[in-house]
Amino acid sequence: MKGKILSGLGLALAIAAFLSPFASSSPDGLERVAEDHGFLEKGTSLLSSPIPDYLFPGIQNEKIATAVAGIVGTCLVFIFMYAMGKLLIGGKERRS
């Protein structure tokens, strides 16, 4: 089972690293509406983003910074969901 999980994580990381640099740089959803209606500058942020604008800080090459952000984001989501699974199942292996 762990082999399948690690294989899935490896595949997700490879996809994130390869596809992230091709993501659209256009604003999405609410940011686009705020931009279109002229109130984008009035918005405030409650929390600062560790990876602002999907670019990993400190990396000058935009495509590499985006790929690294995709990899880090994928790892963080995996760790969070793995921990939630362990917490909800109680550490017991489920059998189907």
XYZ file of N, CA and C in Angstrom:
288
model
N 0.821 -1.194 0.000
C 0.000 0.000 0.000
C 0.866 1.259 0.000
N 1.935 1.248 0.807
C 2.802 2.423 0.846
C 3.485 2.653 -0.503
N 3.762 1.568 -1.205
C 4.362 1.695 -2.533
C 3.436 2.418 -3.495
N 2.141 2.106 -3.415
C 1.165 2.780 -4.272
C 1.051 4.254 -3.904
N 1.065 4.550 -2.613
C 0.971 5.941 -2.168
C 2.188 6.727 -2.639
N 3.360 6.163 -2.468
C 4.584 6.851 -2.894
C 4.652 6.983 -4.418
N 4.166 5.980 -5.126
C 4.126 6.069 -6.587
C 3.182 7.183 -7.029
N 2.029 7.273 -6.381
C 1.073 8.337 -6.682
C 1.649 9.710 -6.386
N 2.357 9.833 -5.265
C 3.000 11.100 -4.920
C 4.062 11.446 -5.952
N 4.855 10.483 -6.349
C 5.888 10.728 -7.362
C 5.293 11.184 -8.682
N 4.200 10.552 -9.076
C 3.522 10.944 -10.307
C 2.957 12.359 -10.189
N 2.342 12.675 -9.054
C 1.790 14.019 -8.842
C 2.897 15.069 -8.860
N 4.049 14.757 -8.267
C 5.169 15.704 -8.265
C 5.708 15.918 -9.675
N 5.795 14.850 -10.443
C 6.277 14.976 -11.821
C 5.319 15.828 -12.651
N 4.032 15.599 -12.481
C 3.034 16.386 -13.206
C 3.093 17.843 -12.768
N 3.200 18.086 -11.456
C 3.276 19.461 -10.949
C 4.505 20.174 -11.493
N 5.635 19.491 -11.501
C 6.877 20.112 -11.979
C 6.801 20.412 -13.468
N 6.159 19.530 -14.231
C 6.111 19.709 -15.683
C 5.043 20.718 -16.112
N 3.860 20.659 -15.507
C 2.745 21.489 -15.957
C 2.684 22.873 -15.313
N 3.238 23.047 -14.132
C 3.164 24.339 -13.436
C 3.673 25.510 -14.273
N 4.806 25.383 -14.965
C 5.284 26.524 -15.745
C 4.339 26.959 -16.868
N 3.383 26.114 -17.240
C 2.453 26.454 -18.312
C 1.152 27.069 -17.791
N 1.064 27.297 -16.476
C -0.149 27.884 -15.899
C -0.341 29.305 -16.420
N -1.578 29.703 -16.519
C -1.911 31.040 -17.018
C -1.482 32.104 -16.008
N -0.931 33.195 -16.506
C -0.539 34.294 -15.630
C -1.667 35.308 -15.486
N -2.796 35.075 -16.153
C -3.944 35.968 -16.042
C -4.579 35.833 -14.660
N -5.132 36.934 -14.132
C -5.788 36.842 -12.829
C -7.001 35.924 -12.901
N -7.316 35.277 -11.792
C -8.433 34.346 -11.776
C -9.576 34.859 -10.899
N -10.748 34.352 -11.113
C -11.925 34.557 -10.292
C -12.124 35.948 -9.715
N -12.088 36.012 -8.387
C -12.359 37.256 -7.691
C -11.331 38.334 -7.993
N -10.087 37.940 -8.198
C -9.060 38.929 -8.534
C -9.388 39.605 -9.865
N -9.872 38.844 -10.818
C -10.236 39.399 -12.119
C -11.424 40.362 -11.997
N -12.429 39.990 -11.201
C -13.594 40.853 -10.997
C -13.167 42.148 -10.323
N -12.332 42.049 -9.290
C -11.852 43.241 -8.584
C -11.050 44.135 -9.528
N -10.253 43.531 -10.391
C -9.464 44.293 -11.368
C -10.381 44.988 -12.375
N -11.379 44.259 -12.877
C -12.303 44.809 -13.869
C -13.131 45.966 -13.323
N -13.486 45.889 -12.050
C -14.350 46.919 -11.446
C -13.563 47.975 -10.670
N -12.246 47.881 -10.696
C -11.404 48.935 -10.149
C -11.268 48.990 -8.646
N -11.519 47.896 -7.934
C -11.330 47.937 -6.489
C -10.286 46.938 -5.989
N -9.421 46.490 -6.882
C -8.374 45.539 -6.511
C -7.426 46.129 -5.470
N -7.091 47.402 -5.614
C -6.137 48.050 -4.708
C -6.712 48.273 -3.314
N -8.041 48.248 -3.175
C -8.678 48.483 -1.880
C -8.674 47.245 -0.995
N -8.419 46.089 -1.583
C -8.446 44.846 -0.836
C -7.277 44.729 0.133
N -7.520 44.044 1.235
C -6.459 43.768 2.212
C -6.368 42.257 2.400
N -5.236 41.831 2.861
C -5.000 40.411 3.068
C -4.940 40.114 4.561
N -5.634 39.072 4.978
C -5.597 38.673 6.379
C -4.307 37.934 6.718
N -3.830 37.158 5.774
C -2.609 36.372 5.963
C -1.672 36.629 4.796
N -0.387 36.564 5.054
C 0.560 36.682 3.945
C 0.823 35.286 3.389
N 0.976 35.226 2.093
C 1.174 33.951 1.428
C 2.639 33.531 1.492
N 2.905 32.260 1.824
C 4.298 31.796 1.823
C 4.865 31.678 0.403
N 3.969 31.504 -0.585
C 4.384 31.405 -1.986
C 3.495 32.361 -2.790
N 3.808 33.658 -2.735
C 2.938 34.640 -3.400
C 2.943 34.499 -4.921
N 1.756 34.631 -5.507
C 1.563 34.573 -6.959
C 2.118 33.302 -7.588
N 2.131 32.222 -6.823
C 2.581 30.914 -7.315
C 4.015 30.939 -7.826
N 4.842 31.815 -7.260
C 6.267 31.890 -7.599
C 7.053 31.678 -6.313
N 7.887 30.648 -6.286
C 8.663 30.370 -5.083
C 9.676 31.487 -4.876
N 9.691 32.107 -3.685
C 10.583 33.244 -3.436
C 12.062 32.868 -3.555
N 12.845 33.810 -4.068
C 14.289 33.635 -4.144
C 14.783 33.019 -5.435
N 13.886 32.595 -6.309
C 14.284 31.995 -7.579
C 13.972 33.004 -8.675
N 14.993 33.407 -9.424
C 14.845 34.457 -10.426
C 14.112 33.991 -11.686
N 14.349 32.770 -12.121
C 13.710 32.239 -13.327
C 12.246 31.925 -13.010
N 11.332 32.619 -13.709
C 9.906 32.499 -13.401
C 9.376 31.091 -13.609
N 9.800 30.412 -14.665
C 9.313 29.056 -14.934
C 9.787 28.069 -13.863
N 11.032 28.204 -13.434
C 11.548 27.327 -12.378
C 10.874 27.645 -11.051
N 10.681 28.939 -10.755
C 10.014 29.346 -9.511
C 8.590 28.808 -9.457
N 7.906 28.783 -10.601
C 6.546 28.257 -10.658
C 6.547 26.739 -10.486
N 7.503 26.058 -11.107
C 7.605 24.598 -10.967
C 7.894 24.220 -9.516
N 8.811 24.935 -8.877
C 9.136 24.648 -7.471
C 7.917 24.907 -6.586
N 7.183 25.996 -6.865
C 5.965 26.281 -6.103
C 4.952 25.149 -6.264
N 4.825 24.604 -7.474
C 3.924 23.477 -7.714
C 4.345 22.234 -6.938
N 5.637 21.972 -6.912
C 6.156 20.810 -6.181
C 5.933 20.978 -4.681
N 6.276 22.149 -4.146
C 6.107 22.408 -2.713
C 4.628 22.339 -2.335
N 3.772 22.951 -3.158
C 2.335 22.908 -2.885
C 1.796 21.489 -2.891
N 2.227 20.685 -3.849
C 1.798 19.291 -3.916
C 2.247 18.527 -2.680
N 3.479 18.746 -2.238
C 3.990 18.081 -1.035
C 3.208 18.503 0.207
N 2.919 19.792 0.331
C 2.174 20.280 1.497
C 0.765 19.701 1.548
N 0.094 19.640 0.409
C -1.248 19.058 0.367
C -1.178 17.563 0.687
N -0.178 16.865 0.157
C -0.027 15.441 0.441
C 0.182 15.204 1.939
N 1.084 15.965 2.543
C 1.370 15.795 3.974
C 0.121 16.062 4.803
N -0.597 17.141 4.474
C -1.813 17.477 5.210
C -2.855 16.371 5.079
N -3.094 15.912 3.862
C -4.121 14.888 3.654
C -3.714 13.537 4.248
N -2.436 13.216 4.192
C -1.953 11.968 4.807
C -2.168 12.021 6.319
N -1.839 13.156 6.925
C -2.031 13.327 8.372
C -3.513 13.257 8.733
N -4.367 13.881 7.924
C -5.812 13.828 8.187
C -6.321 12.392 8.069
N -5.834 11.653 7.089
C -6.225 10.260 6.938
C -5.828 9.434 8.148
N -4.610 9.642 8.615
C -4.144 8.920 9.801
C -4.976 9.293 11.026
N -5.295 10.574 11.149
C -6.078 11.046 12.289
C -7.497 10.472 12.256
N -8.125 10.495 11.091
C -9.506 10.029 10.987
C -9.629 8.512 11.079
N -8.665 7.809 10.527
C -8.709 6.342 10.582
C -8.171 5.831 11.912
N -7.370 6.623 12.571
C -6.809 6.220 13.852
C -5.548 5.394 13.710
N -4.873 5.496 12.583
C -3.611 4.788 12.382
C -3.797 3.320 12.039
N -5.045 2.845 11.942
C -5.306 1.452 11.600
C -5.376 1.290 10.100
N -4.810 0.253 9.602
C -4.858 -0.051 8.166
C -6.247 -0.563 7.830
N -6.856 0.071 6.817
C -8.190 -0.369 6.384
C -8.044 -1.448 5.329
N -8.886 -2.428 5.420
C -8.872 -3.500 4.417
C -10.225 -3.506 3.703
N -10.156 -3.683 2.395
C -11.400 -3.699 1.608
C -11.821 -5.103 1.316
